[in-house]
PDB file of N, CA and C in Angstrom:
ATOM      1  N   UNK Y   2       0.834 -50.295  63.722  1.00  0.00           N
ATOM      2  CA  UNK Y   2       0.765 -51.666  63.208  1.00  0.00           C
ATOM      3  C   UNK Y   2       0.035 -51.662  61.875  1.00  0.00           C
ATOM      4  N   UNK Y   3       0.531 -52.426  60.943  1.00  0.00           N
ATOM      5  CA  UNK Y   3      -0.087 -52.520  59.625  1.00  0.00           C
ATOM      6  C   UNK Y   3      -1.459 -53.189  59.738  1.00  0.00           C
ATOM      7  N   UNK Y   4      -2.403 -52.718  58.944  1.00  0.00           N
ATOM      8  CA  UNK Y   4      -3.747 -53.300  58.916  1.00  0.00           C
ATOM      9  C   UNK Y   4      -4.018 -54.054  57.618  1.00  0.00           C
ATOM     10  N   UNK Y   5      -3.262 -53.729  56.567  1.00  0.00           N
ATOM     11  CA  UNK Y   5      -3.386 -54.466  55.305  1.00  0.00           C
ATOM     12  C   UNK Y   5      -2.046 -54.443  54.593  1.00  0.00           C
ATOM     13  N   UNK Y   6      -1.799 -55.493  53.845  1.00  0.00           N
ATOM     14  CA  UNK Y   6      -0.570 -55.629  53.071  1.00  0.00           C
ATOM     15  C   UNK Y   6      -0.919 -56.183  51.701  1.00  0.00           C
ATOM     16  N   UNK Y   7      -0.179 -55.785  50.702  1.00  0.00           N
ATOM     17  CA  UNK Y   7      -0.360 -56.385  49.389  1.00  0.00           C
ATOM     18  C   UNK Y   7       0.213 -57.801  49.427  1.00  0.00           C
ATOM     19  N   UNK Y   8      -0.201 -58.607  48.497  1.00  0.00           N
ATOM     20  CA  UNK Y   8       0.326 -59.971  48.410  1.00  0.00           C
ATOM     21  C   UNK Y   8       1.847 -59.938  48.241  1.00  0.00           C
ATOM     22  N   UNK Y   9       2.340 -59.000  47.430  1.00  0.00           N
ATOM     23  CA  UNK Y   9       3.781 -58.877  47.192  1.00  0.00           C
ATOM     24  C   UNK Y   9       4.523 -58.509  48.478  1.00  0.00           C
ATOM     25  N   UNK Y  10       3.954 -57.588  49.261  1.00  0.00           N
ATOM     26  CA  UNK Y  10       4.573 -57.201  50.539  1.00  0.00           C
ATOM     27  C   UNK Y  10       4.577 -58.369  51.516  1.00  0.00           C
ATOM     28  N   UNK Y  11       3.487 -59.108  51.539  1.00  0.00           N
ATOM     29  CA  UNK Y  11       3.382 -60.263  52.429  1.00  0.00           C
ATOM     30  C   UNK Y  11       4.396 -61.333  52.023  1.00  0.00           C
ATOM     31  N   UNK Y  12       4.553 -61.555  50.732  1.00  0.00           N
ATOM     32  CA  UNK Y  12       5.547 -62.518  50.256  1.00  0.00           C
ATOM     33  C   UNK Y  12       6.951 -62.069  50.640  1.00  0.00           C
ATOM     34  N   UNK Y  13       7.216 -60.772  50.577  1.00  0.00           N
ATOM     35  CA  UNK Y  13       8.530 -60.251  50.980  1.00  0.00           C
ATOM     36  C   UNK Y  13       8.772 -60.473  52.475  1.00  0.00           C
ATOM     37  N   UNK Y  14       7.725 -60.335  53.273  1.00  0.00           N
ATOM     38  CA  UNK Y  14       7.861 -60.570  54.715  1.00  0.00           C
ATOM     39  C   UNK Y  14       8.121 -62.049  54.979  1.00  0.00           C
ATOM     40  N   UNK Y  15       7.296 -62.931  54.425  1.00  0.00           N
ATOM     41  CA  UNK Y  15       7.449 -64.362  54.680  1.00  0.00           C
ATOM     42  C   UNK Y  15       8.637 -64.958  53.929  1.00  0.00           C
ATOM     43  N   UNK Y  16       9.121 -64.261  52.904  1.00  0.00           N
ATOM     44  CA  UNK Y  16      10.347 -64.673  52.219  1.00  0.00           C
ATOM     45  C   UNK Y  16      11.584 -64.122  52.903  1.00  0.00           C
ATOM     46  N   UNK Y  17      11.371 -63.431  54.029  1.00  0.00           N
ATOM     47  CA  UNK Y  17      12.426 -62.895  54.886  1.00  0.00           C
ATOM     48  C   UNK Y  17      13.246 -61.794  54.211  1.00  0.00           C
ATOM     49  N   UNK Y  18      12.665 -61.150  53.186  1.00  0.00           N
ATOM     50  CA  UNK Y  18      13.348 -60.044  52.516  1.00  0.00           C
ATOM     51  C   UNK Y  18      13.065 -58.724  53.210  1.00  0.00           C
ATOM     52  N   UNK Y  19      11.846 -58.553  53.704  1.00  0.00           N
ATOM     53  CA  UNK Y  19      11.484 -57.368  54.463  1.00  0.00           C
ATOM     54  C   UNK Y  19      11.717 -57.698  55.928  1.00  0.00           C
ATOM     55  N   UNK Y  20      12.603 -56.961  56.563  1.00  0.00           N
ATOM     56  CA  UNK Y  20      13.021 -57.285  57.928  1.00  0.00           C
ATOM     57  C   UNK Y  20      12.424 -56.364  58.995  1.00  0.00           C
ATOM     58  N   UNK Y  21      11.859 -55.224  58.543  1.00  0.00           N
ATOM     59  CA  UNK Y  21      11.332 -54.248  59.504  1.00  0.00           C
ATOM     60  C   UNK Y  21       9.979 -53.720  59.044  1.00  0.00           C
ATOM     61  N   UNK Y  22       9.117 -53.424  60.017  1.00  0.00           N
ATOM     62  CA  UNK Y  22       7.860 -52.759  59.745  1.00  0.00           C
ATOM     63  C   UNK Y  22       8.153 -51.301  59.425  1.00  0.00           C
ATOM     64  N   UNK Y  23       7.222 -50.593  58.797  1.00  0.00           N
ATOM     65  CA  UNK Y  23       7.453 -49.180  58.476  1.00  0.00           C
ATOM     66  C   UNK Y  23       7.854 -48.313  59.676  1.00  0.00           C
ATOM     67  N   UNK Y  24       7.445 -48.697  60.889  1.00  0.00           N
ATOM     68  CA  UNK Y  24       7.820 -47.931  62.083  1.00  0.00           C
ATOM     69  C   UNK Y  24       9.223 -48.263  62.588  1.00  0.00           C
ATOM     70  N   UNK Y  25       9.934 -49.164  61.882  1.00  0.00           N
ATOM     71  CA  UNK Y  25      11.304 -49.517  62.252  1.00  0.00           C
ATOM     72  C   UNK Y  25      11.426 -50.750  63.132  1.00  0.00           C
ATOM     73  N   UNK Y  26      10.316 -51.261  63.638  1.00  0.00           N
ATOM     74  CA  UNK Y  26      10.356 -52.443  64.501  1.00  0.00           C
ATOM     75  C   UNK Y  26      10.711 -53.690  63.695  1.00  0.00           C
ATOM     76  N   UNK Y  27      11.562 -54.544  64.262  1.00  0.00           N
ATOM     77  CA  UNK Y  27      11.935 -55.796  63.610  1.00  0.00           C
ATOM     78  C   UNK Y  27      10.720 -56.699  63.447  1.00  0.00           C
ATOM     79  N   UNK Y  28      10.665 -57.390  62.315  1.00  0.00           N
ATOM     80  CA  UNK Y  28       9.582 -58.345  62.056  1.00  0.00           C
ATOM     81  C   UNK Y  28      10.037 -59.721  62.514  1.00  0.00           C
ATOM     82  N   UNK Y  29       9.206 -60.384  63.278  1.00  0.00           N
ATOM     83  CA  UNK Y  29       9.446 -61.770  63.687  1.00  0.00           C
ATOM     84  C   UNK Y  29       8.393 -62.625  62.994  1.00  0.00           C
ATOM     85  N   UNK Y  30       8.834 -63.508  62.120  1.00  0.00           N
ATOM     86  CA  UNK Y  30       7.923 -64.322  61.315  1.00  0.00           C
ATOM     87  C   UNK Y  30       7.724 -65.689  61.966  1.00  0.00           C
ATOM     88  N   UNK Y  31       6.459 -66.073  62.107  1.00  0.00           N
ATOM     89  CA  UNK Y  31       6.099 -67.378  62.641  1.00  0.00           C
ATOM     90  C   UNK Y  31       5.316 -68.141  61.585  1.00  0.00           C
ATOM     91  N   UNK Y  32       5.651 -69.408  61.398  1.00  0.00           N
ATOM     92  CA  UNK Y  32       4.974 -70.258  60.420  1.00  0.00           C
ATOM     93  C   UNK Y  32       4.708 -71.627  61.037  1.00  0.00           C
ATOM     94  N   UNK Y  33       3.843 -72.378  60.386  1.00  0.00           N
ATOM     95  CA  UNK Y  33       3.657 -73.787  60.728  1.00  0.00           C
ATOM     96  C   UNK Y  33       4.644 -74.599  59.906  1.00  0.00           C
ATOM     97  N   UNK Y  34       4.867 -75.838  60.282  1.00  0.00           N
ATOM     98  CA  UNK Y  34       5.763 -76.714  59.523  1.00  0.00           C
ATOM     99  C   UNK Y  34       5.257 -76.874  58.096  1.00  0.00           C
ATOM    100  N   UNK Y  35       6.170 -77.043  57.172  1.00  0.00           N
ATOM    101  CA  UNK Y  35       5.835 -77.099  55.746  1.00  0.00           C
ATOM    102  C   UNK Y  35       4.876 -78.217  55.376  1.00  0.00           C
ATOM    103  N   UNK Y  36       4.834 -79.273  56.181  1.00  0.00           N
ATOM    104  CA  UNK Y  36       3.939 -80.393  55.853  1.00  0.00           C
ATOM    105  C   UNK Y  36       2.533 -80.214  56.437  1.00  0.00           C
ATOM    106  N   UNK Y  37       2.291 -79.128  57.130  1.00  0.00           N
ATOM    107  CA  UNK Y  37       0.973 -78.868  57.709  1.00  0.00           C
ATOM    108  C   UNK Y  37       0.015 -78.341  56.638  1.00  0.00           C
ATOM    109  N   UNK Y  38      -1.218 -78.846  56.586  1.00  0.00           N
ATOM    110  CA  UNK Y  38      -2.187 -78.388  55.585  1.00  0.00           C
ATOM    111  C   UNK Y  38      -2.422 -76.876  55.605  1.00  0.00           C
ATOM    112  N   UNK Y  39      -2.463 -76.267  56.792  1.00  0.00           N
ATOM    113  CA  UNK Y  39      -2.693 -74.823  56.875  1.00  0.00           C
ATOM    114  C   UNK Y  39      -1.527 -74.052  56.258  1.00  0.00           C
ATOM    115  N   UNK Y  40      -0.306 -74.548  56.431  1.00  0.00           N
ATOM    116  CA  UNK Y  40       0.861 -73.883  55.827  1.00  0.00           C
ATOM    117  C   UNK Y  40       0.778 -73.976  54.301  1.00  0.00           C
ATOM    118  N   UNK Y  41       0.439 -75.157  53.803  1.00  0.00           N
ATOM    119  CA  UNK Y  41       0.305 -75.326  52.343  1.00  0.00           C
ATOM    120  C   UNK Y  41      -0.767 -74.389  51.794  1.00  0.00           C
ATOM    121  N   UNK Y  42      -1.885 -74.305  52.487  1.00  0.00           N
ATOM    122  CA  UNK Y  42      -2.980 -73.440  52.045  1.00  0.00           C
ATOM    123  C   UNK Y  42      -2.550 -71.976  52.054  1.00  0.00           C
ATOM    124  N   UNK Y  43      -1.893 -71.529  53.109  1.00  0.00           N
ATOM    125  CA  UNK Y  43      -1.422 -70.150  53.198  1.00  0.00           C
ATOM    126  C   UNK Y  43      -0.427 -69.842  52.079  1.00  0.00           C
ATOM    127  N   UNK Y  44       0.527 -70.736  51.880  1.00  0.00           N
ATOM    128  CA  UNK Y  44       1.552 -70.506  50.849  1.00  0.00           C
ATOM    129  C   UNK Y  44       0.930 -70.420  49.462  1.00  0.00           C
ATOM    130  N   UNK Y  45       0.069 -71.354  49.121  1.00  0.00           N
ATOM    131  CA  UNK Y  45      -0.471 -71.394  47.765  1.00  0.00           C
ATOM    132  C   UNK Y  45      -1.570 -70.362  47.529  1.00  0.00           C
ATOM    133  N   UNK Y  46      -2.516 -70.252  48.462  1.00  0.00           N
ATOM    134  CA  UNK Y  46      -3.670 -69.380  48.237  1.00  0.00           C
ATOM    135  C   UNK Y  46      -3.420 -67.916  48.582  1.00  0.00           C
ATOM    136  N   UNK Y  47      -2.601 -67.654  49.580  1.00  0.00           N
ATOM    137  CA  UNK Y  47      -2.368 -66.276  50.000  1.00  0.00           C
ATOM    138  C   UNK Y  47      -1.089 -65.714  49.376  1.00  0.00           C
ATOM    139  N   UNK Y  48       0.005 -66.464  49.493  1.00  0.00           N
ATOM    140  CA  UNK Y  48       1.283 -65.966  48.969  1.00  0.00           C
ATOM    141  C   UNK Y  48       1.465 -66.239  47.483  1.00  0.00           C
ATOM    142  N   UNK Y  49       0.735 -67.208  46.946  1.00  0.00           N
ATOM    143  CA  UNK Y  49       0.871 -67.539  45.530  1.00  0.00           C
ATOM    144  C   UNK Y  49       2.166 -68.267  45.214  1.00  0.00           C
ATOM    145  N   UNK Y  50       2.626 -69.077  46.160  1.00  0.00           N
ATOM    146  CA  UNK Y  50       3.840 -69.852  45.972  1.00  0.00           C
ATOM    147  C   UNK Y  50       3.625 -71.233  46.588  1.00  0.00           C
ATOM    148  N   UNK Y  51       4.638 -72.064  46.573  1.00  0.00           N
ATOM    149  CA  UNK Y  51       4.539 -73.401  47.146  1.00  0.00           C
ATOM    150  C   UNK Y  51       5.421 -73.505  48.382  1.00  0.00           C
ATOM    151  N   UNK Y  52       5.035 -74.346  49.338  1.00  0.00           N
ATOM    152  CA  UNK Y  52       5.854 -74.494  50.547  1.00  0.00           C
ATOM    153  C   UNK Y  52       7.319 -74.842  50.249  1.00  0.00           C
ATOM    154  N   UNK Y  53       7.559 -75.695  49.261  1.00  0.00           N
ATOM    155  CA  UNK Y  53       8.948 -76.064  48.976  1.00  0.00           C
ATOM    156  C   UNK Y  53       9.751 -74.863  48.476  1.00  0.00           C
ATOM    157  N   UNK Y  54       9.095 -73.902  47.824  1.00  0.00           N
ATOM    158  CA  UNK Y  54       9.792 -72.701  47.380  1.00  0.00           C
ATOM    159  C   UNK Y  54      10.167 -71.825  48.578  1.00  0.00           C
ATOM    160  N   UNK Y  55       9.276 -71.708  49.541  1.00  0.00           N
ATOM    161  CA  UNK Y  55       9.597 -70.976  50.763  1.00  0.00           C
ATOM    162  C   UNK Y  55      10.743 -71.660  51.500  1.00  0.00           C
ATOM    163  N   UNK Y  56      10.680 -72.997  51.601  1.00  0.00           N
ATOM    164  CA  UNK Y  56      11.759 -73.744  52.256  1.00  0.00           C
ATOM    165  C   UNK Y  56      13.108 -73.459  51.601  1.00  0.00           C
ATOM    166  N   UNK Y  57      13.144 -73.429  50.291  1.00  0.00           N
ATOM    167  CA  UNK Y  57      14.398 -73.142  49.575  1.00  0.00           C
ATOM    168  C   UNK Y  57      14.924 -71.758  49.902  1.00  0.00           C
ATOM    169  N   UNK Y  58      14.024 -70.777  49.925  1.00  0.00           N
ATOM    170  CA  UNK Y  58      14.429 -69.405  50.263  1.00  0.00           C
ATOM    171  C   UNK Y  58      15.033 -69.379  51.659  1.00  0.00           C
ATOM    172  N   UNK Y  59      14.340 -69.989  52.626  1.00  0.00           N
ATOM    173  CA  UNK Y  59      14.797 -69.967  54.014  1.00  0.00           C
ATOM    174  C   UNK Y  59      16.120 -70.717  54.167  1.00  0.00           C
ATOM    175  N   UNK Y  60      16.260 -71.865  53.497  1.00  0.00           N
ATOM    176  CA  UNK Y  60      17.503 -72.630  53.575  1.00  0.00           C
ATOM    177  C   UNK Y  60      18.670 -71.843  52.986  1.00  0.00           C
ATOM    178  N   UNK Y  61      18.426 -71.172  51.879  1.00  0.00           N
ATOM    179  CA  UNK Y  61      19.477 -70.364  51.245  1.00  0.00           C
ATOM    180  C   UNK Y  61      19.951 -69.261  52.186  1.00  0.00           C
ATOM    181  N   UNK Y  62      19.020 -68.594  52.836  1.00  0.00           N
ATOM    182  CA  UNK Y  62      19.380 -67.531  53.782  1.00  0.00           C
ATOM    183  C   UNK Y  62      20.213 -68.070  54.943  1.00  0.00           C
ATOM    184  N   UNK Y  63      19.789 -69.198  55.493  1.00  0.00           N
ATOM    185  CA  UNK Y  63      20.487 -69.789  56.633  1.00  0.00           C
ATOM    186  C   UNK Y  63      21.875 -70.283  56.221  1.00  0.00           C
ATOM    187  N   UNK Y  64      21.962 -71.047  55.139  1.00  0.00           N
ATOM    188  CA  UNK Y  64      23.234 -71.642  54.735  1.00  0.00           C
ATOM    189  C   UNK Y  64      24.230 -70.622  54.212  1.00  0.00           C
ATOM    190  N   UNK Y  65      23.740 -69.523  53.648  1.00  0.00           N
ATOM    191  CA  UNK Y  65      24.652 -68.488  53.153  1.00  0.00           C
ATOM    192  C   UNK Y  65      25.061 -67.524  54.266  1.00  0.00           C
ATOM    193  N   UNK Y  66      24.368 -67.608  55.403  1.00  0.00           N
ATOM    194  CA  UNK Y  66      24.671 -66.723  56.519  1.00  0.00           C
ATOM    195  C   UNK Y  66      24.119 -65.319  56.338  1.00  0.00           C
ATOM    196  N   UNK Y  67      23.216 -65.134  55.380  1.00  0.00           N
ATOM    197  CA  UNK Y  67      22.678 -63.796  55.119  1.00  0.00           C
ATOM    198  C   UNK Y  67      21.342 -63.536  55.792  1.00  0.00           C
ATOM    199  N   UNK Y  68      20.781 -64.535  56.450  1.00  0.00           N
ATOM    200  CA  UNK Y  68      19.490 -64.333  57.088  1.00  0.00           C
ATOM    201  C   UNK Y  68      19.116 -65.499  57.969  1.00  0.00           C
ATOM    202  N   UNK Y  69      17.890 -65.427  58.470  1.00  0.00           N
ATOM    203  CA  UNK Y  69      17.385 -66.474  59.341  1.00  0.00           C
ATOM    204  C   UNK Y  69      16.073 -67.010  58.797  1.00  0.00           C
ATOM    205  N   UNK Y  70      15.780 -68.227  59.142  1.00  0.00           N
ATOM    206  CA  UNK Y  70      14.494 -68.825  58.795  1.00  0.00           C
ATOM    207  C   UNK Y  70      13.452 -68.351  59.805  1.00  0.00           C
ATOM    208  N   UNK Y  71      12.182 -68.409  59.444  1.00  0.00           N
ATOM    209  CA  UNK Y  71      11.137 -68.039  60.415  1.00  0.00           C
ATOM    210  C   UNK Y  71      11.079 -69.049  61.555  1.00  0.00           C
ATOM    211  N   UNK Y  72      10.403 -68.663  62.615  1.00  0.00           N
ATOM    212  CA  UNK Y  72      10.200 -69.540  63.765  1.00  0.00           C
ATOM    213  C   UNK Y  72       9.053 -70.490  63.437  1.00  0.00           C
ATOM    214  N   UNK Y  73       9.254 -71.775  63.655  1.00  0.00           N
ATOM    215  CA  UNK Y  73       8.227 -72.773  63.342  1.00  0.00           C
ATOM    216  C   UNK Y  73       7.406 -73.066  64.593  1.00  0.00           C
ATOM    217  N   UNK Y  74       6.099 -72.991  64.451  1.00  0.00           N
ATOM    218  CA  UNK Y  74       5.168 -73.234  65.556  1.00  0.00           C
ATOM    219  C   UNK Y  74       4.604 -74.643  65.454  1.00  0.00           C
ATOM    220  N   UNK Y  75       4.284 -75.207  66.591  1.00  0.00           N
ATOM    221  CA  UNK Y  75       3.761 -76.570  66.645  1.00  0.00           C
ATOM    222  C   UNK Y  75       2.304 -76.674  66.210  1.00  0.00           C
ATOM    223  N   UNK Y  76       1.548 -75.588  66.372  1.00  0.00           N
ATOM    224  CA  UNK Y  76       0.122 -75.609  66.049  1.00  0.00           C
ATOM    225  C   UNK Y  76      -0.360 -74.179  65.841  1.00  0.00           C
ATOM    226  N   UNK Y  77      -1.597 -74.035  65.384  1.00  0.00           N
ATOM    227  CA  UNK Y  77      -2.168 -72.697  65.243  1.00  0.00           C
ATOM    228  C   UNK Y  77      -2.319 -72.027  66.613  1.00  0.00           C
ATOM    229  N   UNK Y  78      -2.663 -72.794  67.636  1.00  0.00           N
ATOM    230  CA  UNK Y  78      -2.769 -72.218  68.985  1.00  0.00           C
ATOM    231  C   UNK Y  78      -1.405 -71.732  69.463  1.00  0.00           C
ATOM    232  N   UNK Y  79      -0.363 -72.515  69.194  1.00  0.00           N
ATOM    233  CA  UNK Y  79       1.001 -72.111  69.539  1.00  0.00           C
ATOM    234  C   UNK Y  79       1.362 -70.826  68.801  1.00  0.00           C
ATOM    235  N   UNK Y  80       0.988 -70.742  67.525  1.00  0.00           N
ATOM    236  CA  UNK Y  80       1.273 -69.540  66.745  1.00  0.00           C
ATOM    237  C   UNK Y  80       0.535 -68.336  67.324  1.00  0.00           C
ATOM    238  N   UNK Y  81      -0.730 -68.504  67.654  1.00  0.00           N
ATOM    239  CA  UNK Y  81      -1.495 -67.405  68.247  1.00  0.00           C
ATOM    240  C   UNK Y  81      -0.790 -66.862  69.488  1.00  0.00           C
ATOM    241  N   UNK Y  82      -0.370 -67.773  70.359  1.00  0.00           N
ATOM    242  CA  UNK Y  82       0.293 -67.374  71.602  1.00  0.00           C
ATOM    243  C   UNK Y  82       1.598 -66.640  71.317  1.00  0.00           C
ATOM    244  N   UNK Y  83       2.408 -67.179  70.426  1.00  0.00           N
ATOM    245  CA  UNK Y  83       3.701 -66.561  70.136  1.00  0.00           C
ATOM    246  C   UNK Y  83       3.546 -65.213  69.447  1.00  0.00           C
ATOM    247  N   UNK Y  84       2.629 -65.122  68.496  1.00  0.00           N
ATOM    248  CA  UNK Y  84       2.426 -63.849  67.800  1.00  0.00           C
ATOM    249  C   UNK Y  84       1.869 -62.807  68.772  1.00  0.00           C
ATOM    250  N   UNK Y  85       0.939 -63.210  69.601  1.00  0.00           N
ATOM    251  CA  UNK Y  85       0.332 -62.292  70.567  1.00  0.00           C
ATOM    252  C   UNK Y  85       1.365 -61.753  71.558  1.00  0.00           C
ATOM    253  N   UNK Y  86       2.355 -62.574  71.914  1.00  0.00           N
ATOM    254  CA  UNK Y  86       3.316 -62.201  72.951  1.00  0.00           C
ATOM    255  C   UNK Y  86       4.669 -61.729  72.424  1.00  0.00           C
ATOM    256  N   UNK Y  87       4.820 -61.587  71.118  1.00  0.00           N
ATOM    257  CA  UNK Y  87       6.094 -61.170  70.536  1.00  0.00           C
ATOM    258  C   UNK Y  87       5.913 -59.858  69.790  1.00  0.00           C
ATOM    259  N   UNK Y  88       6.577 -58.805  70.229  1.00  0.00           N
ATOM    260  CA  UNK Y  88       6.482 -57.521  69.515  1.00  0.00           C
ATOM    261  C   UNK Y  88       6.959 -57.660  68.067  1.00  0.00           C
ATOM    262  N   UNK Y  89       6.203 -57.086  67.131  1.00  0.00           N
ATOM    263  CA  UNK Y  89       6.570 -57.104  65.722  1.00  0.00           C
ATOM    264  C   UNK Y  89       6.307 -58.419  65.015  1.00  0.00           C
ATOM    265  N   UNK Y  90       5.600 -59.336  65.664  1.00  0.00           N
ATOM    266  CA  UNK Y  90       5.380 -60.675  65.107  1.00  0.00           C
ATOM    267  C   UNK Y  90       4.287 -60.694  64.048  1.00  0.00           C
ATOM    268  N   UNK Y  91       4.416 -61.666  63.148  1.00  0.00           N
ATOM    269  CA  UNK Y  91       3.381 -61.936  62.150  1.00  0.00           C
ATOM    270  C   UNK Y  91       3.296 -63.449  61.964  1.00  0.00           C
ATOM    271  N   UNK Y  92       2.094 -63.922  61.742  1.00  0.00           N
ATOM    272  CA  UNK Y  92       1.849 -65.335  61.493  1.00  0.00           C
ATOM    273  C   UNK Y  92       0.531 -65.453  60.757  1.00  0.00           C
ATOM    274  N   UNK Y  93      -0.025 -66.632  60.716  1.00  0.00           N
ATOM    275  CA  UNK Y  93      -1.289 -66.849  60.012  1.00  0.00           C
ATOM    276  C   UNK Y  93      -2.060 -67.957  60.715  1.00  0.00           C
ATOM    277  N   UNK Y  94      -3.361 -67.900  60.609  1.00  0.00           N
ATOM    278  CA  UNK Y  94      -4.239 -68.932  61.161  1.00  0.00           C
ATOM    279  C   UNK Y  94      -5.371 -69.171  60.176  1.00  0.00           C
ATOM    280  N   UNK Y  95      -5.983 -70.301  60.287  1.00  0.00           N
ATOM    281  CA  UNK Y  95      -7.066 -70.651  59.388  1.00  0.00           C
ATOM    282  C   UNK Y  95      -8.375 -69.973  59.725  1.00  0.00           C
ATOM    283  N   UNK Y  96      -8.575 -69.703  61.011  1.00  0.00           N
ATOM    284  CA  UNK Y  96      -9.834 -69.128  61.463  1.00  0.00           C
ATOM    285  C   UNK Y  96      -9.528 -68.028  62.465  1.00  0.00           C
ATOM    286  N   UNK Y  97     -10.120 -66.866  62.259  1.00  0.00           N
ATOM    287  CA  UNK Y  97      -9.914 -65.739  63.162  1.00  0.00           C
ATOM    288  C   UNK Y  97     -10.790 -65.938  64.393  1.00  0.00           C
ATOM    289  N   UNK Y  98     -10.171 -65.740  65.543  1.00  0.00           N
ATOM    290  CA  UNK Y  98     -10.895 -65.879  66.799  1.00  0.00           C
ATOM    291  C   UNK Y  98     -10.972 -64.523  67.487  1.00  0.00           C
ATOM    292  N   UNK Y  99     -11.819 -64.430  68.480  1.00  0.00           N
ATOM    293  CA  UNK Y  99     -12.050 -63.169  69.178  1.00  0.00           C
ATOM    294  C   UNK Y  99     -10.769 -62.562  69.741  1.00  0.00           C
ATOM    295  N   UNK Y 100      -9.863 -63.402  70.241  1.00  0.00           N
ATOM    296  CA  UNK Y 100      -8.638 -62.881  70.844  1.00  0.00           C
ATOM    297  C   UNK Y 100      -7.588 -62.454  69.817  1.00  0.00           C
ATOM    298  N   UNK Y 101      -7.839 -62.699  68.525  1.00  0.00           N
ATOM    299  CA  UNK Y 101      -6.921 -62.273  67.472  1.00  0.00           C
ATOM    300  C   UNK Y 101      -7.156 -60.793  67.204  1.00  0.00           C
ATOM    301  N   UNK Y 102      -6.500 -59.951  67.972  1.00  0.00           N
ATOM    302  CA  UNK Y 102      -6.781 -58.526  67.943  1.00  0.00           C
ATOM    303  C   UNK Y 102      -6.138 -57.779  66.779  1.00  0.00           C
ATOM    304  N   UNK Y 103      -5.034 -58.253  66.272  1.00  0.00           N
ATOM    305  CA  UNK Y 103      -4.344 -57.567  65.177  1.00  0.00           C
ATOM    306  C   UNK Y 103      -4.430 -58.432  63.922  1.00  0.00           C
ATOM    307  N   UNK Y 104      -5.424 -58.175  63.129  1.00  0.00           N
ATOM    308  CA  UNK Y 104      -5.644 -58.947  61.912  1.00  0.00           C
ATOM    309  C   UNK Y 104      -5.222 -58.103  60.724  1.00  0.00           C
ATOM    310  N   UNK Y 105      -4.407 -58.690  59.863  1.00  0.00           N
ATOM    311  CA  UNK Y 105      -3.971 -58.007  58.642  1.00  0.00           C
ATOM    312  C   UNK Y 105      -4.705 -58.618  57.470  1.00  0.00           C
ATOM    313  N   UNK Y 106      -5.273 -57.785  56.641  1.00  0.00           N
ATOM    314  CA  UNK Y 106      -5.933 -58.297  55.451  1.00  0.00           C
ATOM    315  C   UNK Y 106      -4.987 -58.179  54.269  1.00  0.00           C
ATOM    316  N   UNK Y 107      -5.166 -59.055  53.308  1.00  0.00           N
ATOM    317  CA  UNK Y 107      -4.352 -59.026  52.095  1.00  0.00           C
ATOM    318  C   UNK Y 107      -5.134 -58.304  51.032  1.00  0.00           C
ATOM    319  N   UNK Y 108      -4.525 -57.283  50.455  1.00  0.00           N
ATOM    320  CA  UNK Y 108      -5.226 -56.497  49.417  1.00  0.00           C
ATOM    321  C   UNK Y 108      -4.663 -56.779  48.057  1.00  0.00           C
TER     322      UNK Y 108
END
């Protein structure tokens, strides 16, 4: 499992361009809804983009039939549960908790 990713690599994952981890496992991307403050903060401060730009990327992939949009979670707790229980999953939360065993840092 990856322990750190560059901002560019993370953007490729959340932009649905990188589909597999280096070990070959499929990546399952989980996000909050675009209107959620945590999603806006993650997109702008971590990825260096805007939520509407991510939405456009995901819509283009879906409508062109070349890819899929990430799975949308109802809350950070929902995201924690889904990421914890889904092999190859990645998501984000505002605050790291004790049960968040696989934390990736951005370098």
